[in-house]
Amino acid sequence: MSKTLRYISVSHKTASTIQREKYHISELEKEELTRLICQTFSDVSALFILATCNRTEIYFESTITSTSSMIDLLISFKSVKTSKTENELFLSSDATKQSIQHLLEVSSGLKSLVFGDAEIISQIKKAHQFSMLHKLQGSLLERALQAVFKTHKRISNETDFRDGTTSVAYKSLKVVRESFEKASVKSKKILFVGAGDIVKQLFKYNAKFNYNNIYVSNRSIEKAILLAQDNTCKTFPFSNVVNNRFEDFDVIISAASNCPNLIKAIPNTQKKMVLIDLAVPCNIDKNLSNQTNVVFHDLDSISVELEETKEHRVAATDAVNFIISEEVQAYCEWLQDAPLRALLAELKIKVSKKVKTRFENNIEDSNIKKITNQVMKKLMMKKESSISDDKIDFLISDEISSLHF
């Protein structure tokens, strides 16, 4: 029975944040789940687990094991009560073509919560390394992942889909970089106000910018301390923020909830200061933007560029879908030729053994390989549906004679 590449998926497309959280798989759980799958389903020969904040997906090669069985196992593994509602949270396919189509759409960013987000490719590479470490690639899966990396490269080189970013956190950090001299920007004193999703994204994206003098402040000192510990930065008293005592900060990015006009005054200095307000209602008094030394941005000014970026990406979607369709077609053609490749591989082994027998193993491996390859070329040129042993023996003799062995 032939193998099939299958997938199951729960993501922001089908489930709320609370529902998705139930199926998030940590690195430790990934090890446990891998062992459980391999022990439970003996026919699963390849496994790829993609776990991000917005999706949990399992791709696998099997002859018998279906996606419904895999969904049931995952629900049980996460100790979630089985119900029709839970099963409906999952997308899945038991067909190889649909599975590769889905994987390419996910990896391109077409299915990302942040449309066109390129971060997914790094997460896929990490998951691929996990599969290789556990020797769970498989021919169908490995070929699919090579198609992913090729498609990613083509999208970057052949379309405008990767241009710009659609994350307000990323864009804010980019504004900081553009506001100061390159030589000094990484050491500028930066304050993040808040501890919600936007501030967490600021820390996440800082891995790309490497600002090294960051402080965080929040109403909950416990949350601020946790963020500081997780991201190797310092805390700043929230009382100082409330009293607008900002010492010598160069940048303030504020995203505190329910704190209108939290920041009404800044130090009286002539040095450049960047103020970015990502909160609703606004944290920073807009009148501060009138000061000549202030570079001011709020969600509106940040989002204008992001919306232009999104529109730019949407305009490139057709080109991305065309590339994906070409790569899916190429994969299907490769898949269709699989039986022929297997037949030729068997035939090559047979020819090689006959060559070795002819010389009673008294020949260098390089010469065995040379004769075998030449015989295979002649056999493939004949395009015959069946080849007798006599025909193979004749071609081997002919090749040996021509090479004067």
mmCIF file of C-alpha atoms in Angstrom:
data_model
loop_
_atom_site.group_PDB
_atom_site.id
_atom_site.type_symbol
_atom_site.label_atom_id
_atom_site.label_comp_id
_atom_site.label_asym_id
_atom_site.label_seq_id
_atom_site.Cartn_x
_atom_site.Cartn_y
_atom_site.Cartn_z
ATOM 1 C CA MET A 1 0.000 0.000 0.000
ATOM 2 C CA SER A 2 1.407 3.408 -0.992
ATOM 3 C CA LYS A 3 2.131 6.160 1.504
ATOM 4 C CA THR A 4 0.151 9.400 1.702
ATOM 5 C CA LEU A 5 1.134 12.781 3.120
ATOM 6 C CA ARG A 6 -1.620 14.025 5.458
ATOM 7 C CA TYR A 7 -2.134 16.952 7.822
ATOM 8 C CA ILE A 8 -4.283 18.208 10.693
ATOM 9 C CA SER A 9 -4.453 21.868 11.703
ATOM 10 C CA VAL A 10 -6.011 24.050 14.373
ATOM 11 C CA SER A 11 -5.354 27.773 13.890
ATOM 12 C CA HIS A 12 -6.757 31.302 14.135
ATOM 13 C CA LYS A 13 -8.756 30.454 11.013
ATOM 14 C CA THR A 14 -10.880 27.934 12.917
ATOM 15 C CA ALA A 15 -10.429 28.597 16.634
ATOM 16 C CA SER A 16 -10.353 31.428 19.169
ATOM 17 C CA THR A 17 -7.243 32.178 21.217
ATOM 18 C CA ILE A 18 -8.633 30.257 24.193
ATOM 19 C CA GLN A 19 -9.470 27.267 21.987
ATOM 20 C CA ARG A 20 -6.032 27.328 20.335
ATOM 21 C CA GLU A 21 -4.249 27.492 23.666
ATOM 22 C CA LYS A 22 -5.610 24.044 24.531
ATOM 23 C CA TYR A 23 -3.684 22.540 21.624
ATOM 24 C CA HIS A 24 -0.444 24.481 21.842
ATOM 25 C CA ILE A 25 2.517 22.092 22.027
ATOM 26 C CA SER A 26 5.613 23.073 24.011
ATOM 27 C CA GLU A 27 9.085 21.791 23.118
ATOM 28 C CA LEU A 28 8.893 19.217 25.911
ATOM 29 C CA GLU A 29 5.437 18.092 24.804
ATOM 30 C CA LYS A 30 6.688 17.793 21.231
ATOM 31 C CA GLU A 31 9.128 15.107 22.356
ATOM 32 C CA GLU A 32 6.388 13.273 24.264
ATOM 33 C CA LEU A 33 3.888 13.557 21.418
ATOM 34 C CA THR A 34 6.416 12.281 18.881
ATOM 35 C CA ARG A 35 7.078 9.187 20.963
ATOM 36 C CA LEU A 36 3.354 8.584 21.447
ATOM 37 C CA ILE A 37 2.571 8.893 17.730
ATOM 38 C CA CYS A 38 5.376 6.516 16.741
ATOM 39 C CA GLN A 39 4.307 3.990 19.390
ATOM 40 C CA THR A 40 0.610 4.208 18.524
ATOM 41 C CA PHE A 41 0.819 4.261 14.721
ATOM 42 C CA SER A 42 3.439 1.844 13.395
ATOM 43 C CA ASP A 43 2.756 2.859 9.767
ATOM 44 C CA VAL A 44 3.661 6.545 10.360
ATOM 45 C CA SER A 45 7.080 6.863 8.735
ATOM 46 C CA ALA A 46 7.449 10.661 8.730
ATOM 47 C CA LEU A 47 6.318 13.368 11.135
ATOM 48 C CA PHE A 48 6.436 17.167 11.150
ATOM 49 C CA ILE A 49 4.975 19.158 14.069
ATOM 50 C CA LEU A 50 4.497 22.899 13.584
ATOM 51 C CA ALA A 51 3.552 24.725 16.791
ATOM 52 C CA THR A 52 3.294 28.537 16.838
ATOM 53 C CA CYS A 53 1.245 31.034 18.846
ATOM 54 C CA ASN A 54 -1.453 30.982 16.167
ATOM 55 C CA ARG A 55 -1.462 27.385 14.939
ATOM 56 C CA THR A 56 -0.724 23.775 15.794
ATOM 57 C CA GLU A 57 -0.289 21.476 12.796
ATOM 58 C CA ILE A 58 0.839 17.884 12.340
ATOM 59 C CA TYR A 59 1.949 16.570 8.950
ATOM 60 C CA PHE A 60 2.631 12.860 8.620
ATOM 61 C CA GLU A 61 3.236 10.074 6.114
ATOM 62 C CA SER A 62 1.199 6.915 6.573
ATOM 63 C CA THR A 63 -0.365 4.034 4.695
ATOM 64 C CA ILE A 64 -3.325 3.424 7.007
ATOM 65 C CA THR A 65 -3.455 5.989 9.830
ATOM 66 C CA SER A 66 -5.995 8.681 8.990
ATOM 67 C CA THR A 67 -6.266 12.304 10.030
ATOM 68 C CA SER A 68 -9.320 11.516 12.178
ATOM 69 C CA SER A 69 -7.203 9.064 14.190
ATOM 70 C CA MET A 70 -4.463 11.673 14.564
ATOM 71 C CA ILE A 71 -6.959 14.317 15.718
ATOM 72 C CA ASP A 72 -8.352 11.909 18.310
ATOM 73 C CA LEU A 73 -4.837 11.177 19.577
ATOM 74 C CA LEU A 74 -3.979 14.885 19.883
ATOM 75 C CA ILE A 75 -7.226 15.644 21.732
ATOM 76 C CA SER A 76 -6.507 12.790 24.128
ATOM 77 C CA PHE A 77 -2.849 13.830 24.529
ATOM 78 C CA LYS A 78 -3.876 17.359 25.513
ATOM 79 C CA SER A 79 -6.514 15.945 27.893
ATOM 80 C CA VAL A 80 -9.307 17.768 26.134
ATOM 81 C CA LYS A 81 -12.784 16.293 26.378
ATOM 82 C CA THR A 82 -13.737 14.716 23.038
ATOM 83 C CA SER A 83 -16.746 16.261 21.343
ATOM 84 C CA LYS A 84 -18.035 17.102 17.898
ATOM 85 C CA THR A 85 -17.296 20.752 18.617
ATOM 86 C CA GLU A 86 -13.628 20.010 19.338
ATOM 87 C CA ASN A 87 -13.195 18.005 16.142
ATOM 88 C CA GLU A 88 -14.733 20.845 14.130
ATOM 89 C CA LEU A 89 -11.860 23.110 15.196
ATOM 90 C CA PHE A 90 -9.514 21.117 12.951
ATOM 91 C CA LEU A 91 -8.830 21.386 9.251
ATOM 92 C CA SER A 92 -7.377 18.230 7.734
ATOM 93 C CA SER A 93 -6.730 16.266 4.568
ATOM 94 C CA ASP A 94 -5.935 12.640 3.782
ATOM 95 C CA ALA A 95 -4.729 13.538 0.275
ATOM 96 C CA THR A 96 -1.100 14.318 -0.554
ATOM 97 C CA LYS A 97 -1.892 17.081 -3.054
ATOM 98 C CA GLN A 98 -4.148 18.957 -0.628
ATOM 99 C CA SER A 99 -1.562 18.560 2.135
ATOM 100 C CA ILE A 100 1.276 20.056 0.099
ATOM 101 C CA GLN A 101 -1.057 22.850 -1.064
ATOM 102 C CA HIS A 102 -1.926 23.709 2.540
ATOM 103 C CA LEU A 103 1.700 23.572 3.687
ATOM 104 C CA LEU A 104 2.816 25.943 0.915
ATOM 105 C CA GLU A 105 0.016 28.399 1.697
ATOM 106 C CA VAL A 106 0.922 28.335 5.395
ATOM 107 C CA SER A 107 4.662 28.712 4.785
ATOM 108 C CA SER A 108 4.146 31.607 2.340
ATOM 109 C CA GLY A 109 2.255 33.640 4.939
ATOM 110 C CA LEU A 110 -1.048 33.568 3.058
ATOM 111 C CA LYS A 111 -2.697 31.911 6.061
ATOM 112 C CA SER A 112 -0.861 33.898 8.755
ATOM 113 C CA LEU A 113 -2.725 36.080 11.246
ATOM 114 C CA VAL A 114 -0.340 38.854 10.179
ATOM 115 C CA PHE A 115 -0.899 38.585 6.434
ATOM 116 C CA GLY A 116 2.313 37.705 4.641
ATOM 117 C CA ASP A 117 4.303 37.317 7.864
ATOM 118 C CA ALA A 118 7.698 35.869 6.934
ATOM 119 C CA GLU A 119 8.434 34.681 10.478
ATOM 120 C CA ILE A 120 6.606 31.402 9.768
ATOM 121 C CA ILE A 121 9.483 30.180 7.587
ATOM 122 C CA SER A 122 11.871 30.279 10.571
ATOM 123 C CA GLN A 123 9.388 28.260 12.605
ATOM 124 C CA ILE A 124 9.126 25.720 9.788
ATOM 125 C CA LYS A 125 12.914 25.404 9.604
ATOM 126 C CA LYS A 126 13.025 24.758 13.335
ATOM 127 C CA ALA A 127 10.322 22.074 13.048
ATOM 128 C CA HIS A 128 12.212 20.530 10.117
ATOM 129 C CA GLN A 129 15.362 20.286 12.217
ATOM 130 C CA PHE A 130 13.341 18.482 14.899
ATOM 131 C CA SER A 131 12.111 15.949 12.310
ATOM 132 C CA MET A 132 15.640 15.378 11.014
ATOM 133 C CA LEU A 133 16.991 14.969 14.550
ATOM 134 C CA HIS A 134 14.454 12.191 15.139
ATOM 135 C CA LYS A 135 14.983 10.697 11.641
ATOM 136 C CA LEU A 136 11.342 11.262 10.737
ATOM 137 C CA GLN A 137 11.664 13.046 7.384
ATOM 138 C CA GLY A 138 10.251 10.496 4.900
ATOM 139 C CA SER A 139 10.449 10.960 1.133
ATOM 140 C CA LEU A 140 7.065 12.688 0.691
ATOM 141 C CA LEU A 141 7.556 15.037 3.627
ATOM 142 C CA GLU A 142 11.162 15.878 2.802
ATOM 143 C CA ARG A 143 10.245 16.672 -0.794
ATOM 144 C CA ALA A 144 7.365 18.827 0.472
ATOM 145 C CA LEU A 145 9.687 20.819 2.739
ATOM 146 C CA GLN A 146 12.182 21.342 -0.071
ATOM 147 C CA ALA A 147 9.241 22.726 -2.077
ATOM 148 C CA VAL A 148 8.505 25.046 0.862
ATOM 149 C CA PHE A 149 12.039 26.462 0.884
ATOM 150 C CA LYS A 150 12.080 26.815 -2.897
ATOM 151 C CA THR A 151 8.699 28.566 -2.871
ATOM 152 C CA HIS A 152 9.860 30.927 -0.116
ATOM 153 C CA LYS A 153 12.896 31.889 -2.179
ATOM 154 C CA ARG A 154 10.823 32.379 -5.340
ATOM 155 C CA ILE A 155 8.290 34.584 -3.528
ATOM 156 C CA SER A 156 11.120 36.760 -2.188
ATOM 157 C CA ASN A 157 12.841 37.013 -5.571
ATOM 158 C CA GLU A 158 9.877 37.136 -7.964
ATOM 159 C CA THR A 159 7.206 39.148 -6.098
ATOM 160 C CA ASP A 160 6.762 42.170 -3.806
ATOM 161 C CA PHE A 161 4.953 40.047 -1.233
ATOM 162 C CA ARG A 162 7.798 40.165 1.303
ATOM 163 C CA ASP A 163 8.239 43.942 1.152
ATOM 164 C CA GLY A 164 7.428 45.806 4.364
ATOM 165 C CA THR A 165 5.854 44.553 7.569
ATOM 166 C CA THR A 166 2.306 44.393 8.917
ATOM 167 C CA SER A 167 3.220 44.413 12.628
ATOM 168 C CA VAL A 168 2.840 47.676 14.603
ATOM 169 C CA ALA A 169 5.478 46.440 17.074
ATOM 170 C CA TYR A 170 7.998 45.708 14.325
ATOM 171 C CA LYS A 171 7.257 49.004 12.592
ATOM 172 C CA SER A 172 7.707 50.915 15.859
ATOM 173 C CA LEU A 173 11.158 49.418 16.419
ATOM 174 C CA LYS A 174 12.023 50.224 12.815
ATOM 175 C CA VAL A 175 11.015 53.869 13.409
ATOM 176 C CA VAL A 176 13.452 53.943 16.338
ATOM 177 C CA ARG A 177 16.244 52.631 14.121
ATOM 178 C CA GLU A 178 15.482 55.219 11.443
ATOM 179 C CA SER A 179 15.446 58.083 13.975
ATOM 180 C CA PHE A 180 19.037 57.814 15.225
ATOM 181 C CA GLU A 181 22.543 57.366 13.887
ATOM 182 C CA LYS A 182 23.398 53.754 13.104
ATOM 183 C CA ALA A 183 26.481 53.801 15.330
ATOM 184 C CA SER A 184 24.552 54.770 18.479
ATOM 185 C CA VAL A 185 20.991 53.504 18.008
ATOM 186 C CA LYS A 186 21.447 50.095 19.667
ATOM 187 C CA SER A 187 22.480 51.672 22.973
ATOM 188 C CA LYS A 188 19.713 54.300 23.129
ATOM 189 C CA LYS A 189 17.758 54.212 26.391
ATOM 190 C CA ILE A 190 14.309 52.812 25.582
ATOM 191 C CA LEU A 191 11.213 52.477 27.788
ATOM 192 C CA PHE A 192 8.348 50.073 27.053
ATOM 193 C CA VAL A 193 5.190 50.936 29.018
ATOM 194 C CA GLY A 194 2.702 48.092 29.475
ATOM 195 C CA ALA A 195 2.865 44.303 29.620
ATOM 196 C CA GLY A 196 0.262 43.166 27.091
ATOM 197 C CA ASP A 197 0.563 41.566 23.656
ATOM 198 C CA ILE A 198 2.069 44.619 21.940
ATOM 199 C CA VAL A 199 4.873 44.948 24.502
ATOM 200 C CA LYS A 200 5.522 41.206 24.251
ATOM 201 C CA GLN A 201 5.773 41.618 20.470
ATOM 202 C CA LEU A 202 8.189 44.498 20.938
ATOM 203 C CA PHE A 203 10.461 42.181 22.896
ATOM 204 C CA LYS A 204 10.021 39.398 20.331
ATOM 205 C CA TYR A 205 10.908 41.608 17.382
ATOM 206 C CA ASN A 206 13.811 43.186 19.239
ATOM 207 C CA ALA A 207 15.697 39.992 18.405
ATOM 208 C CA LYS A 208 15.972 41.480 14.900
ATOM 209 C CA PHE A 209 17.092 44.923 16.117
ATOM 210 C CA ASN A 210 19.198 44.071 19.197
ATOM 211 C CA TYR A 211 18.539 47.221 21.228
ATOM 212 C CA ASN A 212 20.455 46.606 24.437
ATOM 213 C CA ASN A 213 19.333 49.336 26.850
ATOM 214 C CA ILE A 214 15.626 48.582 27.357
ATOM 215 C CA TYR A 215 13.495 49.215 30.441
ATOM 216 C CA VAL A 216 9.914 48.018 31.012
ATOM 217 C CA SER A 217 7.267 49.541 33.280
ATOM 218 C CA ASN A 218 3.797 48.317 34.177
ATOM 219 C CA ARG A 219 1.082 48.832 36.818
ATOM 220 C CA SER A 220 1.726 45.248 37.903
ATOM 221 C CA ILE A 221 5.324 45.140 39.096
ATOM 222 C CA GLU A 222 5.157 41.314 39.002
ATOM 223 C CA LYS A 223 4.410 41.334 35.259
ATOM 224 C CA ALA A 224 7.132 43.886 34.640
ATOM 225 C CA ILE A 225 9.662 41.768 36.548
ATOM 226 C CA LEU A 226 8.699 38.639 34.581
ATOM 227 C CA LEU A 227 9.095 40.465 31.274
ATOM 228 C CA ALA A 228 12.434 41.886 32.388
ATOM 229 C CA GLN A 229 13.696 38.457 33.445
ATOM 230 C CA ASP A 230 12.508 36.789 30.220
ATOM 231 C CA ASN A 231 14.076 39.455 28.008
ATOM 232 C CA THR A 232 17.206 40.415 29.959
ATOM 233 C CA CYS A 233 16.271 44.036 30.570
ATOM 234 C CA LYS A 234 15.521 46.308 33.549
ATOM 235 C CA THR A 235 12.326 47.517 35.203
ATOM 236 C CA PHE A 236 11.327 51.151 35.668
ATOM 237 C CA PRO A 237 8.955 52.241 38.483
ATOM 238 C CA PHE A 238 5.409 52.792 37.237
ATOM 239 C CA SER A 239 5.082 55.589 39.791
ATOM 240 C CA ASN A 240 7.736 57.453 37.810
ATOM 241 C CA VAL A 241 5.653 57.017 34.668
ATOM 242 C CA VAL A 242 2.529 58.297 36.410
ATOM 243 C CA ASN A 243 4.477 61.326 37.668
ATOM 244 C CA ASN A 244 6.122 61.775 34.244
ATOM 245 C CA ARG A 245 9.641 61.450 35.602
ATOM 246 C CA PHE A 246 11.453 59.917 32.623
ATOM 247 C CA GLU A 247 15.070 60.760 33.464
ATOM 248 C CA ASP A 248 17.166 60.514 30.299
ATOM 249 C CA PHE A 249 15.176 58.162 28.045
ATOM 250 C CA ASP A 250 15.671 58.563 24.314
ATOM 251 C CA VAL A 251 12.607 56.504 23.351
ATOM 252 C CA ILE A 252 9.237 55.803 24.993
ATOM 253 C CA ILE A 253 6.893 53.262 23.428
ATOM 254 C CA SER A 254 3.657 53.119 25.396
ATOM 255 C CA ALA A 255 0.929 50.477 25.104
ATOM 256 C CA ALA A 256 -0.748 50.471 28.514
ATOM 257 C CA SER A 257 -4.471 49.709 28.508
ATOM 258 C CA ASN A 258 -7.005 52.116 29.994
ATOM 259 C CA CYS A 259 -4.471 54.844 30.747
ATOM 260 C CA PRO A 260 -5.600 57.923 28.771
ATOM 261 C CA ASN A 261 -3.077 60.788 28.723
ATOM 262 C CA LEU A 262 -0.731 58.886 30.984
ATOM 263 C CA ILE A 263 2.250 60.777 29.612
ATOM 264 C CA LYS A 264 1.726 64.547 29.591
ATOM 265 C CA ALA A 265 5.266 65.826 30.107
ATOM 266 C CA ILE A 266 8.810 64.855 29.189
ATOM 267 C CA PRO A 267 12.213 66.205 30.282
ATOM 268 C CA ASN A 268 12.969 69.719 29.118
ATOM 269 C CA THR A 269 15.909 68.930 26.870
ATOM 270 C CA GLN A 270 17.025 69.664 23.362
ATOM 271 C CA LYS A 271 18.119 66.119 22.562
ATOM 272 C CA LYS A 272 15.974 64.102 20.163
ATOM 273 C CA MET A 273 13.252 62.022 21.781
ATOM 274 C CA VAL A 274 11.044 59.433 20.074
ATOM 275 C CA LEU A 275 7.512 58.969 21.450
ATOM 276 C CA ILE A 276 5.375 56.150 20.056
ATOM 277 C CA ASP A 277 1.832 55.684 21.343
ATOM 278 C CA LEU A 278 0.358 52.249 20.545
ATOM 279 C CA ALA A 279 -2.491 52.390 23.070
ATOM 280 C CA VAL A 280 -6.256 52.855 22.758
ATOM 281 C CA PRO A 281 -7.211 55.155 24.387
ATOM 282 C CA CYS A 282 -3.992 57.080 23.784
ATOM 283 C CA ASN A 283 -1.333 57.108 26.498
ATOM 284 C CA ILE A 284 0.651 60.106 25.245
ATOM 285 C CA ASP A 285 -0.631 63.677 25.035
ATOM 286 C CA LYS A 286 -0.487 64.612 21.341
ATOM 287 C CA ASN A 287 0.546 68.167 22.252
ATOM 288 C CA LEU A 288 4.015 66.767 23.000
ATOM 289 C CA SER A 289 4.444 66.286 19.249
ATOM 290 C CA ASN A 290 4.673 70.071 18.910
ATOM 291 C CA GLN A 291 8.078 70.101 20.582
ATOM 292 C CA THR A 292 10.824 70.485 17.993
ATOM 293 C CA ASN A 293 13.010 67.753 19.476
ATOM 294 C CA VAL A 294 10.197 65.132 19.493
ATOM 295 C CA VAL A 295 9.531 62.490 16.853
ATOM 296 C CA PHE A 296 5.942 61.412 17.496
ATOM 297 C CA HIS A 297 3.947 58.457 16.173
ATOM 298 C CA ASP A 298 0.623 56.956 17.158
ATOM 299 C CA LEU A 299 -1.359 53.989 15.880
ATOM 300 C CA ASP A 300 -2.805 56.052 13.040
ATOM 301 C CA SER A 301 0.542 57.160 11.632
ATOM 302 C CA ILE A 302 2.083 53.706 12.150
ATOM 303 C CA SER A 303 -0.941 51.962 10.629
ATOM 304 C CA VAL A 304 -0.977 54.106 7.481
ATOM 305 C CA GLU A 305 2.261 52.555 6.343
ATOM 306 C CA LEU A 306 1.135 49.107 7.522
ATOM 307 C CA GLU A 307 -2.103 49.368 5.559
ATOM 308 C CA GLU A 308 -0.110 50.381 2.492
ATOM 309 C CA THR A 309 2.117 47.366 3.112
ATOM 310 C CA LYS A 310 -0.896 45.066 3.449
ATOM 311 C CA GLU A 311 -2.470 46.447 0.277
ATOM 312 C CA HIS A 312 0.870 45.993 -1.449
ATOM 313 C CA ARG A 313 0.950 42.369 -0.329
ATOM 314 C CA VAL A 314 -2.658 41.733 -1.316
ATOM 315 C CA ALA A 315 -1.810 43.050 -4.774
ATOM 316 C CA ALA A 316 0.988 40.462 -4.973
ATOM 317 C CA THR A 317 -1.240 37.575 -3.826
ATOM 318 C CA ASP A 318 -2.031 36.393 -7.345
ATOM 319 C CA ALA A 319 1.677 36.111 -8.118
ATOM 320 C CA VAL A 320 2.214 34.136 -4.894
ATOM 321 C CA ASN A 321 -0.678 31.789 -5.683
ATOM 322 C CA PHE A 322 0.711 31.233 -9.176
ATOM 323 C CA ILE A 323 4.118 30.234 -7.752
ATOM 324 C CA ILE A 324 2.422 27.898 -5.284
ATOM 325 C CA SER A 325 0.385 26.266 -8.059
ATOM 326 C CA GLU A 326 3.564 25.703 -10.082
ATOM 327 C CA GLU A 327 5.336 24.112 -7.123
ATOM 328 C CA VAL A 328 2.320 21.914 -6.311
ATOM 329 C CA GLN A 329 2.286 20.760 -9.936
ATOM 330 C CA ALA A 330 6.015 20.035 -9.838
ATOM 331 C CA TYR A 331 5.529 18.038 -6.631
ATOM 332 C CA CYS A 332 2.669 16.037 -8.182
ATOM 333 C CA GLU A 333 4.802 15.256 -11.251
ATOM 334 C CA TRP A 334 7.608 14.084 -8.976
ATOM 335 C CA LEU A 335 5.102 11.955 -7.093
ATOM 336 C CA GLN A 336 3.730 10.462 -10.313
ATOM 337 C CA ASP A 337 7.240 9.426 -11.379
ATOM 338 C CA ALA A 338 7.941 7.738 -8.037
ATOM 339 C CA PRO A 339 7.117 4.161 -9.242
ATOM 340 C CA LEU A 340 9.473 4.582 -12.204
ATOM 341 C CA ARG A 341 12.264 5.863 -9.947
ATOM 342 C CA ALA A 342 11.780 2.879 -7.661
ATOM 343 C CA LEU A 343 11.899 0.485 -10.624
ATOM 344 C CA LEU A 344 15.077 2.068 -11.982
ATOM 345 C CA ALA A 345 16.682 1.944 -8.524
ATOM 346 C CA GLU A 346 15.967 -1.789 -8.302
ATOM 347 C CA LEU A 347 17.276 -2.326 -11.818
ATOM 348 C CA LYS A 348 20.489 -0.435 -11.046
ATOM 349 C CA ILE A 349 21.116 -2.626 -7.986
ATOM 350 C CA LYS A 350 20.569 -5.705 -10.141
ATOM 351 C CA VAL A 351 23.012 -4.499 -12.833
ATOM 352 C CA SER A 352 25.634 -3.603 -10.210
ATOM 353 C CA LYS A 353 25.430 -7.064 -8.655
ATOM 354 C CA LYS A 354 25.833 -8.701 -12.073
ATOM 355 C CA VAL A 355 28.920 -6.589 -12.800
ATOM 356 C CA LYS A 356 30.464 -7.589 -9.457
ATOM 357 C CA THR A 357 29.705 -11.255 -10.126
ATOM 358 C CA ARG A 358 31.284 -11.038 -13.583
ATOM 359 C CA PHE A 359 34.578 -9.922 -12.068
ATOM 360 C CA GLU A 360 34.212 -12.063 -8.927
ATOM 361 C CA ASN A 361 34.646 -8.849 -6.903
ATOM 362 C CA ASN A 362 38.146 -8.403 -8.321
ATOM 363 C CA ILE A 363 37.544 -4.867 -9.535
ATOM 364 C CA GLU A 364 37.601 -1.385 -8.079
ATOM 365 C CA ASP A 365 34.297 0.120 -6.961
ATOM 366 C CA SER A 366 34.796 3.099 -9.261
ATOM 367 C CA ASN A 367 34.920 0.807 -12.299
ATOM 368 C CA ILE A 368 31.842 -1.123 -11.148
ATOM 369 C CA LYS A 369 30.009 2.201 -10.860
ATOM 370 C CA LYS A 370 31.229 3.317 -14.289
ATOM 371 C CA ILE A 371 30.087 0.127 -16.050
ATOM 372 C CA THR A 372 26.758 0.111 -14.172
ATOM 373 C CA ASN A 373 26.000 3.708 -15.123
ATOM 374 C CA GLN A 374 26.798 3.106 -18.784
ATOM 375 C CA VAL A 375 24.596 0.012 -18.902
ATOM 376 C CA MET A 376 21.743 1.910 -17.225
ATOM 377 C CA LYS A 377 21.974 4.682 -19.813
ATOM 378 C CA LYS A 378 21.617 2.149 -22.628
ATOM 379 C CA LEU A 379 18.704 0.394 -20.902
ATOM 380 C CA MET A 380 16.853 3.694 -20.411
ATOM 381 C CA MET A 381 17.367 4.624 -24.059
ATOM 382 C CA LYS A 382 15.654 1.401 -25.155
ATOM 383 C CA LYS A 383 12.448 2.339 -23.267
ATOM 384 C CA GLU A 384 11.333 -1.282 -23.089
ATOM 385 C CA SER A 385 8.575 -2.288 -20.647
ATOM 386 C CA SER A 386 10.484 -5.403 -19.556
ATOM 387 C CA ILE A 387 14.176 -6.246 -19.794
ATOM 388 C CA SER A 388 15.428 -9.829 -19.683
ATOM 389 C CA ASP A 389 18.525 -10.985 -17.816
ATOM 390 C CA ASP A 390 20.035 -12.017 -21.151
ATOM 391 C CA LYS A 391 19.688 -8.463 -22.449
ATOM 392 C CA ILE A 392 21.357 -7.079 -19.289
ATOM 393 C CA ASP A 393 24.196 -9.653 -19.565
ATOM 394 C CA PHE A 394 24.726 -8.751 -23.216
ATOM 395 C CA LEU A 395 24.965 -5.016 -22.455
ATOM 396 C CA ILE A 396 27.384 -5.660 -19.571
ATOM 397 C CA SER A 397 29.626 -7.750 -21.827
ATOM 398 C CA ASP A 398 29.472 -5.118 -24.539
ATOM 399 C CA GLU A 399 30.421 -2.366 -22.091
ATOM 400 C CA ILE A 400 33.280 -4.377 -20.571
ATOM 401 C CA SER A 401 34.619 -5.044 -24.062
ATOM 402 C CA SER A 402 34.451 -1.405 -25.082
ATOM 403 C CA LEU A 403 36.256 -0.312 -21.925
ATOM 404 C CA HIS A 404 38.936 -3.025 -22.362
ATOM 405 C CA PHE A 405 38.609 -4.541 -18.906
#
